[in-house]
mmCIF file with all atom_site columns, C-alpha atoms in Angstrom:
data_model
loop_
_atom_site.group_PDB
_atom_site.id
_atom_site.type_symbol
_atom_site.label_atom_id
_atom_site.label_alt_id
_atom_site.label_comp_id
_atom_site.label_asym_id
_atom_site.label_entity_id
_atom_site.label_seq_id
_atom_site.pdbx_PDB_ins_code
_atom_site.Cartn_x
_atom_site.Cartn_y
_atom_site.Cartn_z
_atom_site.occupancy
_atom_site.B_iso_or_equiv
_atom_site.pdbx_formal_charge
_atom_site.auth_seq_id
_atom_site.auth_comp_id
_atom_site.auth_asym_id
_atom_site.auth_atom_id
_atom_site.pdbx_PDB_model_num
ATOM 1  C CA . MET A 1 1  ? 67.872 -59.570 53.379  1.00 50.00 ? 1  MET A CA 1
ATOM 2  C CA . ARG A 1 2  ? 65.159 -57.331 52.018  1.00 53.00 ? 2  ARG A CA 1
ATOM 3  C CA . PRO A 1 3  ? 66.864 -54.012 52.830  1.00 53.00 ? 3  PRO A CA 1
ATOM 4  C CA . SER A 1 4  ? 70.054 -55.069 51.038  1.00 52.00 ? 4  SER A CA 1
ATOM 5  C CA . ARG A 1 5  ? 68.050 -56.033 47.965  1.00 53.00 ? 5  ARG A CA 1
ATOM 6  C CA . LYS A 1 6  ? 66.440 -52.612 47.961  1.00 51.00 ? 6  LYS A CA 1
ATOM 7  C CA . ARG A 1 7  ? 69.835 -50.906 48.250  1.00 53.00 ? 7  ARG A CA 1
ATOM 8  C CA . ASN A 1 8  ? 71.272 -53.001 45.432  1.00 52.00 ? 8  ASN A CA 1
ATOM 9  C CA . SER A 1 9  ? 68.249 -52.268 43.294  1.00 54.00 ? 9  SER A CA 1
ATOM 10 C CA . LYS A 1 10 ? 68.616 -48.529 43.911  1.00 52.00 ? 10 LYS A CA 1
ATOM 11 C CA . ARG A 1 11 ? 72.314 -48.658 43.040  1.00 51.00 ? 11 ARG A CA 1
ATOM 12 C CA . ARG A 1 12 ? 71.608 -50.570 39.856  1.00 49.00 ? 12 ARG A CA 1
ATOM 13 C CA . ASN A 1 13 ? 68.928 -48.057 38.859  1.00 46.00 ? 13 ASN A CA 1
ATOM 14 C CA . ALA A 1 14 ? 71.299 -45.180 39.576  1.00 46.00 ? 14 ALA A CA 1
ATOM 15 C CA . VAL A 1 15 ? 73.954 -46.737 37.353  1.00 46.00 ? 15 VAL A CA 1
ATOM 16 C CA . LEU A 1 16 ? 71.433 -47.251 34.556  1.00 46.00 ? 16 LEU A CA 1
ATOM 17 C CA . LEU A 1 17 ? 70.157 -43.683 34.849  1.00 47.00 ? 17 LEU A CA 1
ATOM 18 C CA . ASN A 1 18 ? 73.700 -42.339 34.806  1.00 46.00 ? 18 ASN A CA 1
ATOM 19 C CA . HIS A 1 19 ? 74.495 -44.424 31.723  1.00 45.00 ? 19 HIS A CA 1
ATOM 20 C CA . GLU A 1 20 ? 71.356 -43.240 29.917  1.00 44.00 ? 20 GLU A CA 1
ATOM 21 C CA . SER A 1 21 ? 72.019 -39.592 30.719  1.00 44.00 ? 21 SER A CA 1
ATOM 22 C CA . SER A 1 22 ? 75.564 -39.815 29.343  1.00 46.00 ? 22 SER A CA 1
ATOM 23 C CA . GLN A 1 23 ? 74.159 -41.256 26.114  1.00 48.00 ? 23 GLN A CA 1
ATOM 24 C CA . ASP A 1 24 ? 71.629 -38.420 25.877  1.00 49.00 ? 24 ASP A CA 1
ATOM 25 C CA . ARG A 1 25 ? 74.427 -35.863 25.978  1.00 48.00 ? 25 ARG A CA 1
ATOM 26 C CA . LYS A 1 26 ? 75.899 -37.376 22.832  1.00 51.00 ? 26 LYS A CA 1
ATOM 27 C CA . ILE A 1 27 ? 72.558 -37.321 21.063  1.00 48.00 ? 27 ILE A CA 1
ATOM 28 C CA . PHE A 1 28 ? 71.770 -33.740 22.017  1.00 47.00 ? 28 PHE A CA 1
ATOM 29 C CA . ASP A 1 29 ? 75.266 -32.383 21.459  1.00 53.00 ? 29 ASP A CA 1
ATOM 30 C CA . LEU A 1 30 ? 74.946 -28.887 20.077  1.00 58.00 ? 30 LEU A CA 1
ATOM 31 C CA . GLY A 1 31 ? 76.113 -28.638 16.502  1.00 64.00 ? 31 GLY A CA 1
ATOM 32 C CA . THR A 1 32 ? 77.177 -25.692 14.456  1.00 69.00 ? 32 THR A CA 1
ATOM 33 C CA . ASN A 1 33 ? 75.132 -24.216 11.644  1.00 71.00 ? 33 ASN A CA 1
ATOM 34 C CA . ILE A 1 34 ? 77.228 -22.978 8.762   1.00 71.00 ? 34 ILE A CA 1
ATOM 35 C CA . PHE A 1 35 ? 75.760 -20.655 6.163   1.00 74.00 ? 35 PHE A CA 1
ATOM 36 C CA . ILE A 1 36 ? 77.840 -20.175 3.034   1.00 75.00 ? 36 ILE A CA 1
ATOM 37 C CA . GLU A 1 37 ? 76.973 -17.598 0.407   1.00 75.00 ? 37 GLU A CA 1
ATOM 38 C CA . ASN A 1 38 ? 78.380 -16.676 -2.997  1.00 77.00 ? 38 ASN A CA 1
ATOM 39 C CA . LEU A 1 39 ? 79.481 -20.159 -3.979  1.00 77.00 ? 39 LEU A CA 1
ATOM 40 C CA . ASP A 1 40 ? 80.911 -20.671 -7.410  1.00 80.00 ? 40 ASP A CA 1
ATOM 41 C CA . PRO A 1 41 ? 78.338 -22.295 -9.723  1.00 78.00 ? 41 PRO A CA 1
ATOM 42 C CA . ASP A 1 42 ? 80.733 -25.240 -10.189 1.00 82.00 ? 42 ASP A CA 1
ATOM 43 C CA . VAL A 1 43 ? 80.590 -26.134 -6.471  1.00 81.00 ? 43 VAL A CA 1
ATOM 44 C CA . ASP A 1 44 ? 78.241 -29.046 -5.838  1.00 82.00 ? 44 ASP A CA 1
ATOM 45 C CA . GLU A 1 45 ? 77.047 -30.962 -2.761  1.00 83.00 ? 45 GLU A CA 1
ATOM 46 C CA . LYS A 1 46 ? 79.878 -33.500 -2.958  1.00 86.00 ? 46 LYS A CA 1
ATOM 47 C CA . ILE A 1 47 ? 82.593 -30.829 -2.878  1.00 86.00 ? 47 ILE A CA 1
ATOM 48 C CA . VAL A 1 48 ? 80.969 -29.131 0.116   1.00 83.00 ? 48 VAL A CA 1
ATOM 49 C CA . TYR A 1 49 ? 80.476 -32.448 1.921   1.00 84.00 ? 49 TYR A CA 1
ATOM 50 C CA . ASP A 1 50 ? 84.075 -33.555 1.333   1.00 87.00 ? 50 ASP A CA 1
ATOM 51 C CA . THR A 1 51 ? 85.422 -30.192 2.485   1.00 85.00 ? 51 THR A CA 1
ATOM 52 C CA . PHE A 1 52 ? 83.454 -29.961 5.736   1.00 80.00 ? 52 PHE A CA 1
ATOM 53 C CA . SER A 1 53 ? 83.437 -33.644 6.691   1.00 82.00 ? 53 SER A CA 1
ATOM 54 C CA . THR A 1 54 ? 87.057 -33.230 7.808   1.00 83.00 ? 54 THR A CA 1
ATOM 55 C CA . ILE A 1 55 ? 85.809 -30.924 10.605  1.00 77.00 ? 55 ILE A CA 1
ATOM 56 C CA . GLY A 1 56 ? 83.156 -33.236 12.051  1.00 75.00 ? 56 GLY A CA 1
ATOM 57 C CA . VAL A 1 57 ? 80.134 -35.383 11.317  1.00 76.00 ? 57 VAL A CA 1
ATOM 58 C CA . ILE A 1 58 ? 77.655 -33.711 8.989   1.00 78.00 ? 58 ILE A CA 1
ATOM 59 C CA . ALA A 1 59 ? 74.141 -34.349 10.277  1.00 75.00 ? 59 ALA A CA 1
ATOM 60 C CA . TYR A 1 60 ? 72.309 -33.402 7.093   1.00 74.00 ? 60 TYR A CA 1
ATOM 61 C CA . ASN A 1 61 ? 73.397 -33.608 3.482   1.00 72.00 ? 61 ASN A CA 1
ATOM 62 C CA . PRO A 1 62 ? 74.374 -30.152 2.260   1.00 71.00 ? 62 PRO A CA 1
ATOM 63 C CA . LYS A 1 63 ? 72.127 -28.460 -0.259  1.00 70.00 ? 63 LYS A CA 1
ATOM 64 C CA . VAL A 1 64 ? 73.826 -26.085 -2.648  1.00 67.00 ? 64 VAL A CA 1
ATOM 65 C CA . LYS A 1 65 ? 71.537 -23.158 -3.363  1.00 62.00 ? 65 LYS A CA 1
ATOM 66 C CA . SER A 1 66 ? 72.034 -19.445 -3.072  1.00 47.00 ? 66 SER A CA 1
ATOM 67 C CA . LEU A 1 67 ? 72.369 -20.156 0.659   1.00 45.00 ? 67 LEU A CA 1
ATOM 68 C CA . LEU A 1 68 ? 73.862 -23.296 2.176   1.00 48.00 ? 68 LEU A CA 1
ATOM 69 C CA . LEU A 1 69 ? 73.042 -24.792 5.583   1.00 52.00 ? 69 LEU A CA 1
ATOM 70 C CA . LEU A 1 70 ? 75.191 -27.456 7.196   1.00 55.00 ? 70 LEU A CA 1
ATOM 71 C CA . ILE A 1 71 ? 74.879 -28.894 10.665  1.00 55.00 ? 71 ILE A CA 1
ATOM 72 C CA . ILE A 1 72 ? 78.146 -30.329 11.890  1.00 55.00 ? 72 ILE A CA 1
ATOM 73 C CA . TYR A 1 73 ? 78.504 -32.296 15.118  1.00 57.00 ? 73 TYR A CA 1
ATOM 74 C CA . HIS A 1 74 ? 81.951 -32.459 16.606  1.00 56.00 ? 74 HIS A CA 1
ATOM 75 C CA . LEU A 1 75 ? 83.073 -35.880 17.781  1.00 50.00 ? 75 LEU A CA 1
#
């Protein structure tokens, strides 16, 4: 009985490791940095967020300055 318990334990651990590694891939999915220059002064963070949120999940709130950085993660 002991060898079968060891085999079952190893299988269970392998399944758990496989499950954890598939979750890590989602967390560490490479995003895309988008730099936007020469924005109209009337463009604010909400307009930029609404425009680019249709592409994917925005990881950080956009900051409208002379240069804009967005990190978008595709689903």
